[in-house]
Coordinates of C-alpha atoms in Angstrom, one line a residue:
Chain L
M1 CA 28.0 -40.4 -14.5
A2 CA 24.8 -41.5 -15.8
D3 CA 26.4 -44.3 -17.7
E4 CA 28.2 -45.4 -14.6
N5 CA 25.2 -45.4 -12.5
G6 CA 23.7 -47.5 -15.6
K7 CA 26.1 -50.0 -15.5
S8 CA 26.3 -50.7 -11.8
G9 CA 22.7 -51.1 -11.9
G10 CA 22.9 -53.5 -14.8
L11 CA 25.4 -55.5 -12.3
K12 CA 23.2 -55.4 -9.5
T13 CA 20.3 -56.5 -11.7
A14 CA 22.6 -59.4 -13.3
V15 CA 23.5 -60.5 -9.7
A16 CA 20.0 -60.3 -8.3
G17 CA 19.0 -62.2 -11.2
L18 CA 21.6 -64.8 -10.8
G19 CA 20.5 -65.5 -7.0
D20 CA 16.9 -65.7 -8.3
H21 CA 17.8 -68.0 -10.8
L22 CA 19.8 -70.4 -8.3
R23 CA 17.0 -70.3 -5.7
N24 CA 14.4 -71.4 -8.2
S25 CA 17.0 -74.2 -9.6
Q26 CA 16.1 -78.0 -9.3
V27 CA 19.5 -78.4 -7.5
W28 CA 18.5 -75.5 -4.8
N29 CA 15.2 -77.0 -4.2
S30 CA 16.2 -80.5 -4.0
I31 CA 18.7 -79.5 -1.2
F32 CA 15.9 -77.6 0.8
R33 CA 12.9 -79.2 1.6
P34 CA 9.5 -77.7 1.4
G35 CA 8.9 -75.2 4.0
S36 CA 12.5 -73.9 4.3
P37 CA 12.6 -70.6 4.2
M38 CA 15.8 -70.9 2.2
R39 CA 13.5 -71.6 -1.0
A40 CA 12.3 -68.7 -3.2
D41 CA 8.8 -69.6 -3.2
N42 CA 8.5 -70.0 0.7
Q43 CA 5.8 -68.3 2.3
D44 CA 5.2 -67.7 5.9
S45 CA 2.0 -69.8 6.7
P46 CA 1.4 -72.2 10.0
R47 CA 1.8 -75.1 7.7
N48 CA 5.4 -73.9 6.5
R49 CA 6.3 -73.2 9.9
A50 CA 5.6 -76.8 10.7
Y51 CA 7.5 -78.1 7.8
V52 CA 10.7 -75.8 8.8
V53 CA 10.8 -78.1 12.0
M54 CA 9.7 -81.6 10.5
N55 CA 11.5 -81.3 7.1
N56 CA 14.9 -80.7 8.9
V57 CA 16.9 -83.6 10.3
L58 CA 18.6 -81.2 13.0
Y59 CA 15.5 -79.4 14.0
H60 CA 13.6 -82.5 14.0
L61 CA 14.9 -82.6 17.5
H62 CA 12.1 -80.3 18.4
P63 CA 8.5 -80.9 18.3
V64 CA 6.4 -78.4 15.7
K65 CA 5.1 -76.6 18.6
V66 CA 5.8 -75.9 22.5
K67 CA 4.3 -74.6 25.3
R68 CA 4.4 -70.9 25.2
H69 CA 5.9 -70.7 28.6
G70 CA 8.7 -72.8 27.5
V71 CA 10.3 -70.4 25.2
K72 CA 10.8 -67.6 27.7
V73 CA 14.5 -67.3 28.3
S74 CA 14.1 -66.9 31.9
Y75 CA 12.4 -70.2 32.2
V76 CA 15.0 -72.6 30.9
L77 CA 17.9 -70.2 30.4
C78 CA 19.1 -72.5 27.4
L79 CA 21.2 -74.6 29.7
G80 CA 20.6 -77.9 28.3
G81 CA 20.8 -76.5 24.6
L82 CA 24.0 -74.6 25.4
S83 CA 25.7 -78.0 27.1
F84 CA 24.8 -79.6 24.0
F85 CA 26.3 -76.9 21.8
L86 CA 29.2 -77.0 23.9
F87 CA 29.4 -80.8 23.5
I88 CA 29.2 -80.1 19.8
L89 CA 32.0 -77.6 19.5
L90 CA 34.1 -79.7 22.0
T91 CA 33.8 -82.4 19.2
I92 CA 34.6 -80.3 16.4
T93 CA 37.7 -78.5 18.3
G94 CA 38.7 -81.8 19.5
I95 CA 38.9 -83.6 16.2
F96 CA 41.2 -80.6 15.0
L97 CA 43.3 -81.3 18.0
M98 CA 43.5 -84.9 17.0
F99 CA 45.5 -84.0 13.9
Y100 CA 48.4 -82.8 16.0
Y101 CA 48.6 -84.7 18.9
R102 CA 50.2 -88.3 19.9
P103 CA 49.5 -89.9 23.0
T104 CA 52.7 -91.0 24.0
S105 CA 55.6 -89.4 26.3
P106 CA 57.1 -87.2 25.7
Q107 CA 55.8 -86.2 22.2
A108 CA 52.3 -85.3 23.6
Y109 CA 54.0 -82.3 25.5
F110 CA 56.1 -81.3 22.5
D111 CA 52.8 -81.4 20.3
L112 CA 51.1 -79.1 22.6
Q113 CA 53.9 -76.6 22.2
A114 CA 53.8 -77.0 18.6
L115 CA 50.4 -76.5 18.6
A116 CA 51.2 -72.8 20.0
T117 CA 53.7 -72.0 17.5
D118 CA 53.6 -73.9 14.4
V119 CA 50.2 -74.7 13.8
A120 CA 47.7 -71.9 12.3
F121 CA 44.9 -71.3 15.1
G122 CA 46.4 -74.1 17.1
Q123 CA 46.5 -72.3 20.3
L124 CA 43.2 -70.6 19.7
V125 CA 41.5 -73.9 18.9
R126 CA 43.3 -75.7 22.1
N127 CA 42.1 -72.7 24.2
M128 CA 38.5 -73.1 23.0
H129 CA 38.7 -76.7 23.6
R130 CA 39.8 -76.1 27.3
W131 CA 37.6 -73.3 28.2
G132 CA 34.6 -75.0 26.4
A133 CA 35.0 -77.9 28.6
H134 CA 35.1 -76.0 31.9
L135 CA 32.3 -74.4 30.7
M136 CA 30.2 -77.3 29.8
V137 CA 30.7 -79.0 33.4
L138 CA 29.3 -75.5 34.6
T139 CA 26.4 -75.5 32.3
V140 CA 25.6 -79.1 32.8
F141 CA 25.5 -78.6 36.5
L142 CA 23.5 -75.4 36.2
H143 CA 20.9 -77.3 34.0
M144 CA 20.7 -79.9 36.7
T145 CA 20.0 -77.2 39.3
R146 CA 17.2 -75.4 37.1
V147 CA 15.5 -78.9 36.1
F148 CA 15.4 -79.6 40.1
Y149 CA 14.0 -76.0 41.0
H150 CA 11.4 -76.4 38.4
G151 CA 10.5 -80.0 39.8
A152 CA 10.9 -81.0 36.2
Y153 CA 11.9 -84.4 37.6
K154 CA 8.5 -85.7 38.8
P155 CA 6.4 -88.2 37.1
P156 CA 6.7 -88.9 34.4
R157 CA 10.1 -87.4 34.0
E158 CA 11.7 -89.4 36.9
F159 CA 14.2 -91.7 34.5
N160 CA 15.3 -88.7 32.5
W161 CA 16.3 -87.1 35.6
V162 CA 18.5 -90.2 36.3
V163 CA 19.7 -90.3 32.6
G164 CA 21.0 -86.6 33.2
I165 CA 22.7 -87.7 36.4
I166 CA 24.7 -90.3 34.3
L167 CA 25.4 -87.3 31.6
L168 CA 26.8 -85.3 34.1
L169 CA 29.0 -88.0 35.5
L170 CA 30.0 -88.7 32.1
T171 CA 30.8 -85.3 31.6
L172 CA 33.2 -84.9 34.5
L173 CA 34.7 -88.4 33.4
L174 CA 35.3 -86.8 29.9
S175 CA 36.9 -83.6 31.2
F176 CA 39.1 -85.6 33.7
T177 CA 40.2 -87.9 31.2
G178 CA 41.1 -84.9 29.0
Y179 CA 42.9 -83.4 31.7
L180 CA 46.1 -85.5 31.6
L181 CA 46.4 -85.1 27.9
P182 CA 48.7 -82.1 27.8
W183 CA 51.3 -84.2 29.9
D184 CA 52.6 -81.4 32.0
Q185 CA 53.1 -80.8 35.4
L186 CA 49.5 -79.6 36.2
A187 CA 47.8 -82.7 34.2
L188 CA 50.3 -85.1 36.0
W189 CA 49.9 -84.2 39.5
A190 CA 46.1 -83.3 39.2
V191 CA 45.4 -86.7 38.0
T192 CA 47.4 -88.5 40.5
V193 CA 45.4 -86.5 43.2
G194 CA 42.2 -87.5 41.5
S195 CA 43.1 -91.2 40.8
N196 CA 44.4 -91.4 44.4
M197 CA 40.8 -90.8 45.7
A198 CA 39.5 -93.5 43.6
A199 CA 42.0 -95.7 45.5
Y200 CA 40.3 -95.3 48.7
T201 CA 37.2 -97.3 47.2
P202 CA 36.8 -100.0 50.1
V203 CA 37.3 -103.3 49.5
F204 CA 38.5 -103.0 45.9
G205 CA 40.4 -99.8 45.8
E206 CA 43.5 -101.1 44.6
Q207 CA 42.0 -102.6 41.5
V208 CA 39.7 -99.5 40.6
S209 CA 42.9 -97.6 40.6
F210 CA 44.9 -100.0 38.7
A211 CA 42.1 -100.3 36.1
L212 CA 42.0 -96.7 36.0
I213 CA 45.6 -95.6 35.3
G214 CA 46.7 -99.1 33.7
G215 CA 49.1 -99.8 36.3
V216 CA 50.4 -99.0 39.8
Q217 CA 51.3 -95.5 39.0
I218 CA 51.0 -93.1 36.2
T219 CA 53.1 -93.8 33.2
A220 CA 52.8 -93.1 29.4
D221 CA 50.6 -96.1 29.3
T222 CA 47.9 -94.2 31.2
L223 CA 48.2 -91.5 28.6
L224 CA 47.2 -93.9 25.8
R225 CA 44.5 -95.4 28.2
W226 CA 43.0 -91.9 28.8
Y227 CA 43.4 -90.6 25.3
V228 CA 41.5 -93.5 24.1
L229 CA 38.9 -93.1 26.8
H230 CA 38.8 -89.3 26.0
V231 CA 38.4 -89.3 22.3
L232 CA 36.4 -92.6 21.9
F233 CA 35.0 -94.4 24.4
L234 CA 33.2 -92.0 26.4
P235 CA 32.0 -89.8 23.6
F236 CA 30.5 -92.9 22.2
I237 CA 28.7 -93.6 25.5
I238 CA 27.4 -90.3 26.3
T239 CA 26.3 -89.6 22.7
I240 CA 24.1 -92.8 23.5
F241 CA 22.8 -91.3 26.5
M242 CA 22.0 -87.8 24.9
A243 CA 20.0 -89.5 22.4
V244 CA 17.9 -91.3 25.2
H245 CA 17.8 -87.9 27.3
F246 CA 16.7 -85.7 24.2
W247 CA 14.2 -88.8 23.1
R248 CA 12.6 -89.0 26.7
V249 CA 12.3 -85.0 26.8
R250 CA 9.8 -85.5 23.8
K251 CA 8.2 -88.7 25.0
D252 CA 7.5 -87.1 28.5
G253 CA 5.7 -84.4 27.3
G254 CA 8.1 -81.7 26.3
I255 CA 9.3 -79.0 28.4
S256 CA 8.0 -79.4 32.0
G257 CA 4.7 -77.3 33.2
P258 CA 4.9 -73.8 34.5
L259 CA 5.4 -73.1 38.4
Chain Y
M1 CA -36.4 -95.6 29.0
A2 CA -34.6 -92.7 30.9
E3 CA -36.3 -89.6 31.8
L4 CA -35.5 -87.0 29.1
P5 CA -35.4 -83.6 30.6
E6 CA -38.2 -81.0 29.7
S7 CA -36.0 -78.8 27.9
L8 CA -34.4 -81.3 25.6
I9 CA -37.9 -82.5 24.5
K10 CA -39.0 -78.8 24.0
R11 CA -35.6 -78.3 21.8
A12 CA -36.0 -81.5 20.0
A13 CA -40.0 -80.6 19.3
Q14 CA -38.7 -77.1 18.1
A15 CA -36.4 -78.7 15.7
R16 CA -38.9 -81.2 14.3
A17 CA -41.5 -78.9 14.0
Q18 CA -39.2 -76.7 12.0
A19 CA -38.1 -79.5 9.8
D20 CA -41.6 -80.7 9.4
G21 CA -43.1 -77.7 8.8
R22 CA -45.8 -78.5 11.6
P23 CA -47.0 -76.4 14.5
Y24 CA -44.7 -76.6 17.6
D25 CA -47.4 -77.3 20.1
V26 CA -48.6 -80.5 18.0
V27 CA -45.1 -81.9 17.8
L28 CA -44.4 -81.4 21.2
A29 CA -47.5 -83.3 22.5
E30 CA -46.8 -85.9 20.2
M31 CA -43.3 -85.9 21.6
K32 CA -44.7 -86.4 25.1
G33 CA -47.3 -88.8 24.1
E34 CA -50.2 -86.5 24.9
A35 CA -53.2 -85.9 23.1
P36 CA -52.5 -83.0 20.2
P37 CA -54.4 -79.9 21.1
E38 CA -57.9 -79.5 19.5
A39 CA -57.3 -76.2 17.7
A40 CA -53.9 -77.3 16.0
A41 CA -55.0 -80.3 14.2
P42 CA -56.9 -79.1 11.4
A43 CA -54.7 -76.2 10.6
A44 CA -51.4 -78.5 10.7
A45 CA -49.4 -77.1 8.1
P46 CA -49.6 -73.2 7.3
A47 CA -49.9 -73.8 3.7
A48 CA -52.7 -76.2 4.1
A49 CA -55.4 -74.0 4.7
A50 CA -55.1 -73.0 0.8
A51 CA -56.7 -76.2 -0.4
P52 CA -58.6 -78.4 2.3
A53 CA -58.5 -82.0 1.2
A54 CA -61.6 -83.7 -0.3
G55 CA -61.2 -86.6 1.6
G56 CA -60.6 -85.1 4.9
G57 CA -57.2 -85.8 5.1
P58 CA -54.5 -83.1 5.4
V59 CA -53.3 -81.4 2.1
R60 CA -50.1 -79.9 1.8
D61 CA -48.8 -77.3 -0.7
L62 CA -45.3 -78.3 -0.9
D63 CA -44.6 -75.7 -3.7
A64 CA -46.0 -72.6 -1.4
E65 CA -44.0 -74.3 1.7
S66 CA -40.9 -74.6 -0.3
S67 CA -41.0 -70.7 -0.9
Q68 CA -42.1 -70.0 2.4
F69 CA -39.4 -71.7 4.4
G70 CA -36.7 -71.5 1.7
V71 CA -36.5 -75.6 1.6
P72 CA -36.1 -77.3 -1.7
R73 CA -39.5 -79.2 -2.7
G74 CA -37.8 -82.3 -3.1
L75 CA -36.4 -82.1 0.7
L76 CA -40.2 -81.5 2.0
E77 CA -41.4 -84.2 -0.2
R78 CA -38.8 -86.7 1.3
A79 CA -39.6 -85.6 4.9
M80 CA -43.2 -85.9 4.2
F81 CA -42.9 -89.7 3.1
A82 CA -40.6 -90.2 5.9
R83 CA -43.0 -88.7 8.6
A84 CA -45.9 -90.8 7.1
K85 CA -43.9 -93.8 7.3
A86 CA -42.6 -93.4 10.8
D87 CA -46.1 -92.2 12.4
G88 CA -48.0 -94.9 10.2
T89 CA -50.5 -92.4 9.0
P90 CA -51.5 -91.6 5.4
V91 CA -49.4 -89.5 3.3
P92 CA -51.2 -86.1 2.9
A93 CA -52.2 -85.0 -0.4
M94 CA -50.6 -82.6 -2.1
A95 CA -51.7 -79.2 -3.4
G96 CA -50.5 -76.7 -5.7
A97 CA -50.0 -76.6 -9.4
G98 CA -46.6 -77.7 -9.5
A99 CA -47.4 -81.2 -7.6
P100 CA -46.0 -83.9 -9.8
A101 CA -47.7 -87.1 -10.3
A102 CA -45.1 -89.0 -8.3
P103 CA -42.0 -87.5 -5.9
A104 CA -38.5 -87.1 -7.4
G105 CA -37.2 -90.6 -6.4
G106 CA -39.9 -92.1 -8.5
G107 CA -42.2 -95.0 -7.6
G108 CA -45.9 -95.0 -7.6
V109 CA -46.7 -94.9 -4.2
A110 CA -47.4 -91.2 -3.6
A111 CA -50.9 -89.9 -4.1
P112 CA -51.2 -87.5 -7.2
A113 CA -52.3 -84.3 -6.3
A114 CA -55.6 -84.8 -8.6
A115 CA -56.6 -87.9 -6.3
P116 CA -59.4 -86.8 -4.3
A117 CA -58.3 -88.9 -1.2
A118 CA -55.1 -90.2 0.1
P119 CA -54.9 -93.7 -0.6
A120 CA -54.3 -96.3 1.8
A121 CA -51.2 -96.0 3.8
P122 CA -47.9 -96.7 1.8
S123 CA -45.8 -99.5 2.3
G124 CA -42.6 -97.2 2.5
P125 CA -41.0 -94.3 0.9
P126 CA -40.2 -94.6 -2.6
P127 CA -36.9 -96.3 -3.6
G128 CA -33.7 -94.4 -3.2
V129 CA -35.3 -92.3 -0.8
R130 CA -33.3 -92.1 2.5
T131 CA -35.5 -91.7 5.7
Q132 CA -33.7 -89.5 7.9
R133 CA -35.1 -87.5 10.9
L134 CA -33.5 -85.0 13.0
L135 CA -34.2 -86.5 16.4
T136 CA -32.9 -83.6 18.4
V137 CA -30.3 -81.0 18.4
V138 CA -27.3 -81.3 20.7
K139 CA -25.4 -78.0 21.8
A140 CA -21.7 -78.6 21.6
N141 CA -21.3 -77.7 25.0
A142 CA -24.0 -79.5 26.7
I143 CA -23.4 -83.2 26.3
Q144 CA -20.3 -83.6 24.7
G145 CA -17.2 -82.0 26.3
T146 CA -13.7 -81.6 25.8
T147 CA -11.9 -83.3 28.9
K148 CA -8.4 -81.7 27.9
E149 CA -7.8 -78.0 28.1
P150 CA -6.1 -76.8 25.0
T151 CA -2.8 -75.6 26.0
D152 CA -1.1 -72.3 24.8
K153 CA 1.5 -73.0 22.5
V154 CA 3.7 -71.3 19.9
N155 CA 5.5 -72.7 16.7
V156 CA 9.1 -73.7 17.3
W157 CA 9.9 -72.0 14.1
P158 CA 10.5 -69.2 14.6
H159 CA 9.8 -68.4 18.3
L160 CA 12.1 -71.1 19.8
L161 CA 14.8 -71.5 17.0
A162 CA 15.5 -68.1 16.9
I163 CA 16.2 -67.8 20.7
E164 CA 18.4 -70.7 20.6
F165 CA 20.2 -69.4 17.7
V166 CA 21.2 -66.5 19.6
A167 CA 22.0 -68.3 22.6
L168 CA 24.3 -70.3 20.4
L169 CA 25.9 -67.2 19.1
A170 CA 26.5 -65.7 22.4
M171 CA 28.1 -68.7 23.7
L172 CA 30.2 -68.8 20.7
A173 CA 31.1 -65.4 21.0
L174 CA 31.9 -65.4 24.6
L175 CA 34.2 -68.7 24.0
T176 CA 36.1 -67.4 21.1
L177 CA 36.6 -63.8 22.9
M178 CA 37.8 -65.8 25.9
S179 CA 40.0 -68.1 23.8
V180 CA 41.7 -65.2 21.9
F181 CA 42.5 -63.4 25.4
I182 CA 43.3 -66.2 27.6
D183 CA 45.7 -69.0 26.8
A184 CA 45.0 -72.6 28.3
P185 CA 47.7 -73.4 31.0
L186 CA 50.6 -75.2 30.0
L187 CA 53.1 -75.8 32.7
E188 CA 56.4 -77.7 32.5
F189 CA 57.3 -81.0 31.0
A190 CA 55.6 -84.2 33.4
N191 CA 58.3 -84.9 36.0
F192 CA 57.5 -87.8 38.5
N193 CA 60.2 -86.8 40.7
E194 CA 59.0 -83.5 41.5
Q195 CA 55.5 -82.6 43.1
P196 CA 54.2 -79.3 43.1
N197 CA 53.0 -78.1 46.2
P198 CA 50.1 -77.7 46.7
S199 CA 48.8 -80.6 44.1
K200 CA 45.1 -79.9 43.3
A201 CA 42.9 -81.9 41.4
P202 CA 40.7 -80.4 38.5
W203 CA 38.6 -77.4 40.1
Y204 CA 35.3 -79.6 39.8
F205 CA 37.1 -81.9 42.0
L206 CA 38.3 -79.4 44.6
G207 CA 35.0 -79.8 46.5
L208 CA 35.9 -83.4 47.2
Q209 CA 39.7 -82.6 47.8
E210 CA 38.6 -80.1 50.3
L211 CA 36.4 -82.8 52.2
L212 CA 39.8 -84.8 52.4
A213 CA 41.1 -82.2 54.7
Y214 CA 38.3 -82.9 57.2
F215 CA 37.4 -86.6 56.9
D216 CA 39.1 -90.0 56.4
P217 CA 39.8 -90.6 52.7
Q218 CA 37.5 -93.4 52.7
V219 CA 34.6 -91.1 53.9
A220 CA 35.3 -88.2 51.8
G221 CA 36.7 -89.8 48.8
V222 CA 34.2 -92.6 48.4
I223 CA 31.4 -92.6 50.9
I224 CA 30.3 -89.0 50.6
P225 CA 30.5 -88.7 46.7
G226 CA 29.1 -92.1 46.4
F227 CA 26.1 -91.8 48.3
G228 CA 25.8 -88.1 47.1
L229 CA 25.6 -89.2 43.7
A230 CA 23.2 -92.2 44.6
A231 CA 21.0 -89.7 46.5
L232 CA 21.2 -87.2 43.7
A233 CA 20.0 -89.8 41.1
F234 CA 17.3 -91.2 43.2
I235 CA 15.8 -87.9 44.2
P236 CA 12.7 -88.4 41.7
Y237 CA 12.0 -91.7 43.7
I238 CA 12.4 -90.2 47.1
D239 CA 10.5 -86.9 46.6
R240 CA 7.1 -88.3 46.4
N241 CA 5.3 -84.7 46.3
P242 CA 3.5 -84.1 43.0
S243 CA 3.5 -80.7 43.3
V244 CA 5.8 -78.5 41.2
R245 CA 4.9 -75.2 43.1
P246 CA 7.9 -73.7 45.3
S247 CA 5.5 -73.0 48.0
D248 CA 4.7 -76.5 48.2
R249 CA 8.1 -78.1 48.2
K250 CA 10.0 -76.0 51.0
F251 CA 11.8 -78.8 52.2
A252 CA 13.1 -80.4 49.1
I253 CA 14.1 -77.0 47.8
A254 CA 15.9 -76.4 51.2
I255 CA 17.8 -79.6 51.0
F256 CA 19.0 -79.2 47.4
T257 CA 20.0 -75.5 47.9
V258 CA 21.9 -76.8 50.9
F259 CA 23.8 -79.4 48.5
V260 CA 24.6 -76.9 45.9
M261 CA 25.8 -74.0 48.2
A262 CA 28.1 -76.8 50.0
A263 CA 29.3 -77.8 46.5
S264 CA 30.1 -74.3 45.6
V265 CA 31.4 -72.9 48.9
L266 CA 33.7 -76.0 49.3
T267 CA 34.8 -75.9 45.3
I268 CA 35.6 -72.2 45.9
F269 CA 37.3 -73.1 49.4
G270 CA 39.5 -75.6 47.9
S271 CA 40.4 -73.7 45.0
F272 CA 41.3 -70.4 46.4
F273 CA 42.0 -70.7 50.2
R274 CA 44.2 -73.7 50.1
G275 CA 48.0 -72.9 49.6
P276 CA 51.2 -75.3 49.8
G277 CA 50.5 -78.5 51.8
F278 CA 46.9 -77.8 51.5
N279 CA 46.9 -75.4 54.2
F280 CA 44.5 -72.5 54.6
T281 CA 45.4 -69.3 53.1
F282 CA 44.0 -66.0 52.0
P283 CA 44.4 -65.5 48.4
W284 CA 44.8 -61.6 48.8
R285 CA 47.4 -62.1 51.2
D286 CA 49.6 -65.3 50.1
G287 CA 48.6 -65.3 46.4
I288 CA 46.7 -67.8 44.4
F289 CA 47.5 -71.4 44.4
F290 CA 45.2 -72.5 41.6
D291 CA 47.1 -73.5 38.4
D292 CA 43.9 -74.5 36.7
L293 CA 42.6 -71.0 36.0
K294 CA 45.9 -69.5 36.8
T295 CA 46.0 -67.8 33.2
I296 CA 42.5 -66.5 33.6
L297 CA 43.2 -65.0 37.0
E298 CA 46.6 -63.2 36.1

């Protein structure tokens, strides 16, 4: 009994020692920059709290300090951040789906069927992509209403509101272009209804419709066109606008003032 | 020269008196440009009484002053020379056993303690001695003022990042659970010859499709959304009211709330209350004609 305890204790010490050794190694300290809580010698100090943000490429989106009322969950409800998080999730799940999808007719539909039966976690990832897209439309819209009710579009933040409206539009377009890709009855006819609306544009409605669906009616060519828009063109554009959006949040003085 | 407030002059005199080791009322009178009070003049330095000057000039025992006020002797000496130079008065003779022949800075201008009288006014302080004078003492909140109120701030790490991380996990959990239990819809293969009835746009466009039931397509499909979007984008340039307090912007809030409610009601109406032929229906009576979220609702 005592012998066993001694053995397991020795193992514990050995594992802990290994962890300490790792956290003190040159490799570890070269990965985690000064101030990181991952470092063995890290101590909680105002200076290190600042370093956590300044020395990390992701956290660097944030300032070192924010106004106290801004961290209240009831103030922003995290809606902007969640929209961004959903965008990242959609990018990751979308890349996964691209491995198993061909934007041609009828392969597109069969690929989606195969996703449910042949691909490990295929259906789960597709579900996440679909519901995540719906949620993102919702969070972006709610983020807009939150910003309005706080009057956070007032000077100097006017232009960032405009960028936000462009982001809302791009989110809708991203969702709409993705809608056609399953190439089933729901996709085909929802997109038909949607693009018919665009054809009502005064004066050059026919041209708008033609450019949008790549022909006088939806065909497999539309599928390819919308696929490229969905996986490359629109994400590229929205990323640029998001960068401007986040940058302007910082430049315009961070989170808006309390009511 | 601007008129200095009485209180500032008094405070400055107090400070200088303390720095020079001279009585306050003498310095004050001097600063005001008045004649010094009679009684104060001879007994200038507190320690001067110990050794009256042979030549009639004031004598200072710097050692005694140094121990009395806790000020290093070198500093007192330097102040004395500076004072003499600034006022154009002769340097007082120094009393006390420890008085050196010359001040720390060197140079032979200072009168040695043994000299019966102070020599002619020195031309300046010894080289290497800086002539600094305390002009006045300014309280931090009197003249200098900070214009910007310090704001109440907290560190992003850990206060904000921790909250964001929890929100992120909650969202991920919600999405994962939803995706485990509810499949995304996949209907039959796309068929150009068989239009489902009703055909509905994606749910976020159903508000617009609902408008199509009331207005001409050009109005409902293009003009209303086009102008709506433009109006939305131009809100900051239309609303010139600088206040962010809800009580100050009732009109703006009312208008925007009407917009949000209209969009929501139209979307819900188009989603659940429109059946075959996009005619009105009750979802609890005729069933739901909303393939978008069909799998969620079933």
